[in-house]
Amino acid sequence: KAEEKYTRLQSNASRFGVKGEDELTANLSAVYGIEWEVAAEGDDISGVAAGNKLDLTQRNRFLGIKSQQLGTVKLGKYDSYTKLAQGEIDLFNDYLGDMKYIIAGENRLNNVIGYESPKLMDALTVNVMAQTQDTAAAPKNGTSASVVYNNEEMGLYAALAMDNNVNGSTALSGTRQSDTIRLVGSYKVADLTLNAIYQTSEDAAAATGANKNKETAWQLGAAYKIADETLKVQFGEAKADNSAAATQKHTQWSVGADHNFTSKTKAFVWYTTQKEDKL
C-alpha cells in the first residue's frame, strides 16, 4: 500500500446546547436538555452520506420529570446507561484515542424511556432505560441498565452495567444488536487517578447454538496532576473469540498532557497509536 501523509484540523466532537431544571412544586421539577455536534473546522460531520451535507447533527436530547424522593424519568434520545457507566475514566474521550475504538457499547439511543434513582446512601444510583422499537422493521426493543457507586470523599468510583438486545456499535463487528456486560472502576489518591474497565459483548440476534461473535475488551489508564498540568496514559485491547472474525484483535495506547488555564479553558497534546491484527 502506498504511504499516505497529510495534515488535518480536527474539532473533536465540538458541541453546543442547553440543559436545565425548572421547579414545578416543592418536590417535582421538569428537566430538559438538547445539544448538537458542530463541524467547527468547516468540514461536514463525519459519517454523513454523500449529498447529505450537514454542519450540525443530533446529540443528547430529552424531557423529563424529577422527584427529589423517587428519582427522574426521562424521554428522548440520549446516551445508554452502559455508555454513561464509564464515568470519566476515558482520558482521551472524543479524541482519536477514544475508547470507543476498542470498547463496544458506546451508543446514543433513539426512542428511549429512562429512569434514574435518587442518590442512595450518598453514593449509589440505579439507572434503567428501555428502547422502543418505533417501527415493525426496526431492531427489536432493547434495555440498558447500570448500578453506579460514586464516593467522591473516598475517591472511589465503581459501576456495573449491561445492555440487552441494544442495536449499536462494536469494536470489531460493526453495528449489530448486542448483549453487553461492563465493569468499571476508578480510584483517586492525592493527585493520582487509576482507571480500569473490563467488558464482554456478543451478538444478541445470533441463533441458539450459533457463534455469537463475542468481543472481550479491557482498558487501563492513569492520570497524574502536577499544579496546572495533568499527565495521562491509557492502554486497551479488544479481542474476538470467533476464530473466523476478520479482525482478531485491536490494541490502542495513548499518552498526553493537559494544561489548565482556567476551570473552563485548557490546552492539550497527545499521541495515539492503534494496531489491528487481521486474518
mmCIF file of C-alpha atoms in Angstrom:
data_model
loop_
_atom_site.group_PDB
_atom_site.id
_atom_site.type_symbol
_atom_site.label_atom_id
_atom_site.label_comp_id
_atom_site.label_asym_id
_atom_site.label_seq_id
_atom_site.Cartn_x
_atom_site.Cartn_y
_atom_site.Cartn_z
ATOM 1 C CA LYS A 1 0.000 0.000 0.000
ATOM 2 C CA ALA A 2 1.273 3.481 -0.849
ATOM 3 C CA GLU A 3 2.342 5.624 2.084
ATOM 4 C CA GLU A 4 -0.068 8.455 2.898
ATOM 5 C CA LYS A 5 0.808 11.663 4.714
ATOM 6 C CA TYR A 6 -1.492 14.583 5.423
ATOM 7 C CA THR A 7 -2.382 17.233 7.977
ATOM 8 C CA ARG A 8 -5.837 17.751 9.414
ATOM 9 C CA LEU A 9 -7.709 20.290 11.519
ATOM 10 C CA GLN A 10 -9.997 18.398 13.908
ATOM 11 C CA SER A 11 -12.787 19.819 16.068
ATOM 12 C CA ASN A 12 -13.103 16.701 18.292
ATOM 13 C CA ALA A 13 -16.900 16.471 18.635
ATOM 14 C CA SER A 14 -17.407 20.190 19.304
ATOM 15 C CA ARG A 15 -20.927 20.803 20.590
ATOM 16 C CA PHE A 16 -23.353 23.313 21.974
ATOM 17 C CA GLY A 17 -26.767 23.135 23.609
ATOM 18 C CA VAL A 18 -28.816 23.890 26.688
ATOM 19 C CA LYS A 19 -29.952 21.868 29.682
ATOM 20 C CA GLY A 20 -31.666 22.748 32.902
ATOM 21 C CA GLU A 21 -34.158 22.068 35.637
ATOM 22 C CA ASP A 22 -37.304 24.092 36.479
ATOM 23 C CA GLU A 23 -39.129 23.698 39.766
ATOM 24 C CA LEU A 24 -42.792 22.715 39.416
ATOM 25 C CA THR A 25 -43.658 22.048 43.070
ATOM 26 C CA ALA A 26 -41.693 21.674 46.285
ATOM 27 C CA ASN A 27 -40.864 18.059 45.294
ATOM 28 C CA LEU A 28 -41.136 17.980 41.488
ATOM 29 C CA SER A 29 -39.056 19.567 38.729
ATOM 30 C CA ALA A 30 -39.064 19.496 34.949
ATOM 31 C CA VAL A 31 -35.679 18.559 33.453
ATOM 32 C CA TYR A 32 -34.613 19.084 29.853
ATOM 33 C CA GLY A 33 -31.608 19.051 27.593
ATOM 34 C CA ILE A 34 -30.785 19.385 23.904
ATOM 35 C CA GLU A 35 -27.428 19.557 22.142
ATOM 36 C CA TRP A 36 -25.881 19.411 18.681
ATOM 37 C CA GLU A 37 -22.472 18.487 17.370
ATOM 38 C CA VAL A 38 -20.995 21.172 15.140
ATOM 39 C CA ALA A 39 -18.288 20.823 12.477
ATOM 40 C CA ALA A 40 -16.236 23.692 13.882
ATOM 41 C CA GLU A 41 -13.385 23.207 11.410
ATOM 42 C CA GLY A 42 -15.751 23.635 8.440
ATOM 43 C CA ASP A 43 -15.922 20.017 7.224
ATOM 44 C CA ASP A 44 -19.177 18.070 7.099
ATOM 45 C CA ILE A 45 -19.937 15.859 10.087
ATOM 46 C CA SER A 46 -18.170 12.518 9.572
ATOM 47 C CA GLY A 47 -20.311 9.567 8.564
ATOM 48 C CA VAL A 48 -22.865 11.580 6.585
ATOM 49 C CA ALA A 49 -23.714 10.088 3.199
ATOM 50 C CA ALA A 50 -22.553 11.950 0.103
ATOM 51 C CA GLY A 51 -25.057 14.574 -0.981
ATOM 52 C CA ASN A 52 -26.489 14.975 2.527
ATOM 53 C CA LYS A 53 -24.119 17.642 3.783
ATOM 54 C CA LEU A 54 -24.689 18.627 7.405
ATOM 55 C CA ASP A 55 -22.979 21.133 9.644
ATOM 56 C CA LEU A 56 -25.000 20.050 12.727
ATOM 57 C CA THR A 57 -26.032 16.594 13.959
ATOM 58 C CA GLN A 58 -28.153 15.450 16.878
ATOM 59 C CA ARG A 59 -26.638 14.546 20.202
ATOM 60 C CA ASN A 60 -28.481 14.048 23.504
ATOM 61 C CA ARG A 61 -32.000 15.478 23.814
ATOM 62 C CA PHE A 62 -34.623 14.713 26.441
ATOM 63 C CA LEU A 63 -37.533 15.928 28.563
ATOM 64 C CA GLY A 64 -38.358 14.523 31.985
ATOM 65 C CA ILE A 65 -39.806 14.803 35.457
ATOM 66 C CA LYS A 66 -37.613 14.702 38.563
ATOM 67 C CA SER A 67 -38.844 13.823 42.050
ATOM 68 C CA GLN A 68 -36.494 14.538 44.938
ATOM 69 C CA GLN A 69 -37.621 11.345 46.696
ATOM 70 C CA LEU A 70 -38.417 8.977 43.816
ATOM 71 C CA GLY A 71 -35.924 9.834 41.067
ATOM 72 C CA THR A 72 -36.093 11.019 37.459
ATOM 73 C CA VAL A 73 -37.967 9.768 34.390
ATOM 74 C CA LYS A 74 -36.597 10.956 31.013
ATOM 75 C CA LEU A 75 -37.849 10.512 27.447
ATOM 76 C CA GLY A 76 -35.958 11.174 24.226
ATOM 77 C CA LYS A 77 -32.607 10.307 22.663
ATOM 78 C CA TYR A 78 -29.547 10.097 24.892
ATOM 79 C CA ASP A 79 -26.510 8.018 25.881
ATOM 80 C CA SER A 80 -27.227 4.484 27.076
ATOM 81 C CA TYR A 81 -26.627 3.836 30.757
ATOM 82 C CA THR A 82 -23.918 1.361 29.771
ATOM 83 C CA LYS A 83 -22.097 4.150 27.962
ATOM 84 C CA LEU A 84 -22.622 6.583 30.848
ATOM 85 C CA ALA A 85 -21.277 3.988 33.301
ATOM 86 C CA GLN A 86 -17.766 4.808 32.078
ATOM 87 C CA GLY A 87 -17.938 7.991 34.163
ATOM 88 C CA GLU A 88 -14.730 9.928 33.497
ATOM 89 C CA ILE A 89 -12.330 7.003 33.065
ATOM 90 C CA ASP A 90 -11.786 7.598 29.327
ATOM 91 C CA LEU A 91 -8.865 10.032 29.495
ATOM 92 C CA PHE A 92 -8.951 10.662 25.726
ATOM 93 C CA ASN A 93 -12.723 10.877 25.255
ATOM 94 C CA ASP A 94 -13.753 12.428 21.903
ATOM 95 C CA TYR A 95 -10.149 12.362 20.622
ATOM 96 C CA LEU A 96 -8.718 9.780 18.221
ATOM 97 C CA GLY A 97 -7.714 7.843 21.335
ATOM 98 C CA ASP A 98 -11.357 7.494 22.432
ATOM 99 C CA MET A 99 -12.049 4.105 23.988
ATOM 100 C CA LYS A 100 -14.926 3.543 21.533
ATOM 101 C CA TYR A 101 -12.387 2.049 19.112
ATOM 102 C CA ILE A 102 -11.756 -0.908 21.436
ATOM 103 C CA ILE A 103 -14.833 -0.970 23.715
ATOM 104 C CA ALA A 104 -18.263 -1.899 22.305
ATOM 105 C CA GLY A 105 -21.477 -0.276 23.502
ATOM 106 C CA GLU A 106 -20.656 3.443 23.194
ATOM 107 C CA ASN A 107 -24.176 4.138 21.971
ATOM 108 C CA ARG A 108 -26.648 7.006 21.975
ATOM 109 C CA LEU A 109 -30.130 5.509 21.672
ATOM 110 C CA ASN A 110 -33.250 6.821 19.939
ATOM 111 C CA ASN A 111 -36.791 6.426 21.308
ATOM 112 C CA VAL A 112 -35.901 5.704 24.936
ATOM 113 C CA ILE A 113 -37.655 5.951 28.277
ATOM 114 C CA GLY A 114 -35.249 6.033 31.216
ATOM 115 C CA TYR A 115 -35.355 6.043 34.997
ATOM 116 C CA GLU A 116 -32.576 7.356 37.261
ATOM 117 C CA SER A 117 -32.873 6.768 41.001
ATOM 118 C CA PRO A 118 -32.045 9.445 43.568
ATOM 119 C CA LYS A 119 -28.648 9.024 45.208
ATOM 120 C CA LEU A 120 -28.845 6.283 47.820
ATOM 121 C CA MET A 121 -26.560 6.364 50.879
ATOM 122 C CA ASP A 122 -24.983 9.494 49.345
ATOM 123 C CA ALA A 123 -23.153 7.417 46.703
ATOM 124 C CA LEU A 124 -25.278 4.763 44.943
ATOM 125 C CA THR A 125 -27.567 5.248 41.914
ATOM 126 C CA VAL A 126 -29.581 2.771 39.826
ATOM 127 C CA ASN A 127 -30.460 3.540 36.185
ATOM 128 C CA VAL A 128 -32.692 1.657 33.722
ATOM 129 C CA MET A 129 -33.748 2.556 30.172
ATOM 130 C CA ALA A 130 -35.969 0.859 27.590
ATOM 131 C CA GLN A 131 -35.603 1.489 23.869
ATOM 132 C CA THR A 132 -38.892 1.244 21.982
ATOM 133 C CA GLN A 133 -38.932 -0.467 18.595
ATOM 134 C CA ASP A 134 -40.578 2.513 16.814
ATOM 135 C CA THR A 135 -41.484 0.546 13.643
ATOM 136 C CA ALA A 136 -42.011 -3.131 12.810
ATOM 137 C CA ALA A 137 -38.915 -3.092 10.587
ATOM 138 C CA ALA A 138 -36.679 -1.532 13.253
ATOM 139 C CA PRO A 139 -34.415 -3.580 15.564
ATOM 140 C CA LYS A 140 -36.226 -5.208 18.469
ATOM 141 C CA ASN A 141 -36.725 -3.451 21.789
ATOM 142 C CA GLY A 142 -33.611 -3.175 23.932
ATOM 143 C CA THR A 143 -32.745 -2.303 27.529
ATOM 144 C CA SER A 144 -29.740 -0.704 29.196
ATOM 145 C CA ALA A 145 -29.127 -0.583 32.956
ATOM 146 C CA SER A 146 -26.405 0.325 35.427
ATOM 147 C CA VAL A 147 -25.600 0.425 39.116
ATOM 148 C CA VAL A 148 -23.112 3.177 39.957
ATOM 149 C CA TYR A 149 -21.208 3.784 43.206
ATOM 150 C CA ASN A 150 -19.532 7.202 43.317
ATOM 151 C CA ASN A 151 -17.941 8.123 46.655
ATOM 152 C CA GLU A 152 -16.118 11.378 45.969
ATOM 153 C CA GLU A 153 -14.872 11.672 49.546
ATOM 154 C CA MET A 154 -13.064 8.326 49.249
ATOM 155 C CA GLY A 155 -12.042 8.937 45.636
ATOM 156 C CA LEU A 156 -13.747 5.684 44.634
ATOM 157 C CA TYR A 157 -15.914 5.122 41.549
ATOM 158 C CA ALA A 158 -17.331 1.732 40.517
ATOM 159 C CA ALA A 159 -20.068 0.716 38.078
ATOM 160 C CA LEU A 160 -21.682 -2.433 36.731
ATOM 161 C CA ALA A 161 -23.728 -2.025 33.548
ATOM 162 C CA MET A 162 -25.398 -4.208 30.960
ATOM 163 C CA ASP A 163 -27.197 -3.931 27.626
ATOM 164 C CA ASN A 164 -29.744 -6.446 26.430
ATOM 165 C CA ASN A 165 -30.528 -6.542 22.716
ATOM 166 C CA VAL A 166 -29.258 -2.992 22.107
ATOM 167 C CA ASN A 167 -28.602 -2.035 18.491
ATOM 168 C CA GLY A 168 -25.361 -0.092 18.140
ATOM 169 C CA SER A 169 -21.627 -0.006 17.620
ATOM 170 C CA THR A 170 -18.996 -2.625 18.450
ATOM 171 C CA ALA A 171 -15.208 -2.544 18.281
ATOM 172 C CA LEU A 172 -14.661 -5.488 15.912
ATOM 173 C CA SER A 173 -18.055 -6.466 14.461
ATOM 174 C CA GLY A 174 -19.624 -3.296 13.068
ATOM 175 C CA THR A 175 -23.201 -2.391 14.028
ATOM 176 C CA ARG A 176 -25.420 -5.103 15.478
ATOM 177 C CA GLN A 177 -27.835 -5.971 18.298
ATOM 178 C CA SER A 178 -25.640 -6.800 21.291
ATOM 179 C CA ASP A 179 -25.791 -8.178 24.823
ATOM 180 C CA THR A 180 -23.068 -6.423 26.804
ATOM 181 C CA ILE A 181 -21.708 -6.527 30.355
ATOM 182 C CA ARG A 182 -19.401 -3.722 31.543
ATOM 183 C CA LEU A 183 -17.423 -3.372 34.783
ATOM 184 C CA VAL A 184 -15.774 -0.032 35.573
ATOM 185 C CA GLY A 185 -13.507 1.097 38.399
ATOM 186 C CA SER A 186 -11.599 4.262 39.280
ATOM 187 C CA TYR A 187 -9.608 5.238 42.372
ATOM 188 C CA LYS A 188 -8.109 8.630 43.171
ATOM 189 C CA VAL A 189 -5.450 9.047 45.833
ATOM 190 C CA ALA A 190 -3.929 12.507 46.236
ATOM 191 C CA ASP A 191 -3.063 13.683 42.687
ATOM 192 C CA LEU A 192 -3.022 10.219 41.105
ATOM 193 C CA THR A 193 -6.077 8.639 39.442
ATOM 194 C CA LEU A 194 -6.131 4.993 38.299
ATOM 195 C CA ASN A 195 -8.843 3.728 35.913
ATOM 196 C CA ALA A 196 -9.909 0.319 34.616
ATOM 197 C CA ILE A 197 -12.706 -1.173 32.519
ATOM 198 C CA TYR A 198 -13.481 -4.768 31.525
ATOM 199 C CA GLN A 199 -16.255 -5.787 29.158
ATOM 200 C CA THR A 200 -17.763 -8.606 27.124
ATOM 201 C CA SER A 201 -20.203 -8.123 24.234
ATOM 202 C CA GLU A 202 -21.883 -10.689 21.976
ATOM 203 C CA ASP A 203 -24.397 -10.851 19.135
ATOM 204 C CA ALA A 204 -27.890 -10.876 20.674
ATOM 205 C CA ALA A 205 -29.539 -11.821 17.376
ATOM 206 C CA ALA A 206 -27.463 -14.986 16.809
ATOM 207 C CA ALA A 207 -29.436 -18.209 16.739
ATOM 208 C CA THR A 208 -29.286 -20.564 19.712
ATOM 209 C CA GLY A 209 -26.091 -22.598 19.479
ATOM 210 C CA ALA A 210 -24.599 -20.322 16.826
ATOM 211 C CA ASN A 211 -21.320 -18.436 17.210
ATOM 212 C CA LYS A 212 -22.169 -15.153 18.938
ATOM 213 C CA ASN A 213 -19.045 -13.279 17.755
ATOM 214 C CA LYS A 214 -18.153 -12.386 21.328
ATOM 215 C CA GLU A 215 -15.771 -9.491 21.941
ATOM 216 C CA THR A 216 -13.713 -9.253 25.130
ATOM 217 C CA ALA A 217 -12.135 -5.892 25.879
ATOM 218 C CA TRP A 218 -10.275 -4.102 28.644
ATOM 219 C CA GLN A 219 -8.543 -0.803 29.239
ATOM 220 C CA LEU A 220 -6.239 0.655 31.909
ATOM 221 C CA GLY A 221 -5.406 4.320 32.420
ATOM 222 C CA ALA A 222 -3.630 6.669 34.803
ATOM 223 C CA ALA A 223 -3.601 10.431 35.266
ATOM 224 C CA TYR A 224 -1.286 12.484 37.499
ATOM 225 C CA LYS A 225 -1.878 16.150 38.295
ATOM 226 C CA ILE A 226 1.095 18.474 38.826
ATOM 227 C CA ALA A 227 -0.012 22.065 39.518
ATOM 228 C CA ASP A 228 -1.889 23.130 36.358
ATOM 229 C CA GLU A 229 -0.693 20.147 34.288
ATOM 230 C CA THR A 230 -2.194 16.661 34.070
ATOM 231 C CA LEU A 231 -0.133 13.816 32.601
ATOM 232 C CA LYS A 232 -2.137 10.916 31.115
ATOM 233 C CA VAL A 233 -1.504 7.421 29.765
ATOM 234 C CA GLN A 234 -4.001 4.792 28.592
ATOM 235 C CA PHE A 235 -3.828 1.326 27.018
ATOM 236 C CA GLY A 236 -6.591 -1.008 25.881
ATOM 237 C CA GLU A 237 -7.302 -4.120 23.831
ATOM 238 C CA ALA A 238 -10.286 -5.807 22.186
ATOM 239 C CA LYS A 239 -10.161 -9.482 21.121
ATOM 240 C CA ALA A 240 -12.567 -11.599 19.087
ATOM 241 C CA ASP A 241 -13.480 -15.011 20.459
ATOM 242 C CA ASN A 242 -14.530 -16.077 16.950
ATOM 243 C CA SER A 243 -11.500 -17.512 15.148
ATOM 244 C CA ALA A 244 -13.116 -16.574 11.799
ATOM 245 C CA ALA A 245 -13.567 -12.869 12.631
ATOM 246 C CA ALA A 246 -11.967 -10.551 10.061
ATOM 247 C CA THR A 247 -10.311 -8.517 12.832
ATOM 248 C CA GLN A 248 -8.938 -10.715 15.611
ATOM 249 C CA LYS A 249 -7.529 -8.017 17.870
ATOM 250 C CA HIS A 250 -7.426 -4.238 18.132
ATOM 251 C CA THR A 251 -4.976 -2.552 20.510
ATOM 252 C CA GLN A 252 -4.672 1.141 21.296
ATOM 253 C CA TRP A 253 -2.473 3.228 23.541
ATOM 254 C CA SER A 254 -2.258 6.961 24.139
ATOM 255 C CA VAL A 255 -0.138 9.405 26.115
ATOM 256 C CA GLY A 256 -0.869 13.069 26.624
ATOM 257 C CA ALA A 257 -0.791 16.172 28.783
ATOM 258 C CA ASP A 258 -3.328 18.884 29.635
ATOM 259 C CA HIS A 259 -2.567 22.419 30.805
ATOM 260 C CA ASN A 260 -5.434 24.125 32.605
ATOM 261 C CA PHE A 261 -5.566 27.890 32.170
ATOM 262 C CA THR A 262 -8.907 28.195 33.996
ATOM 263 C CA SER A 263 -11.655 25.823 35.130
ATOM 264 C CA LYS A 264 -13.182 26.173 31.636
ATOM 265 C CA THR A 265 -10.124 26.500 29.375
ATOM 266 C CA LYS A 266 -7.219 24.159 28.704
ATOM 267 C CA ALA A 267 -4.569 23.351 26.115
ATOM 268 C CA PHE A 268 -3.665 19.737 25.422
ATOM 269 C CA VAL A 269 -1.386 17.500 23.415
ATOM 270 C CA TRP A 270 -1.500 13.749 22.910
ATOM 271 C CA TYR A 271 -0.122 10.868 20.861
ATOM 272 C CA THR A 272 -2.182 7.780 19.951
ATOM 273 C CA THR A 273 -1.244 4.586 18.157
ATOM 274 C CA GLN A 274 -3.622 1.814 17.035
ATOM 275 C CA LYS A 275 -2.920 -1.673 15.713
ATOM 276 C CA GLU A 276 -5.265 -4.294 14.198
ATOM 277 C CA ASP A 277 -4.485 -7.992 13.786
ATOM 278 C CA LYS A 278 -6.475 -9.410 10.852
ATOM 279 C CA LEU A 279 -6.929 -12.846 9.302
#
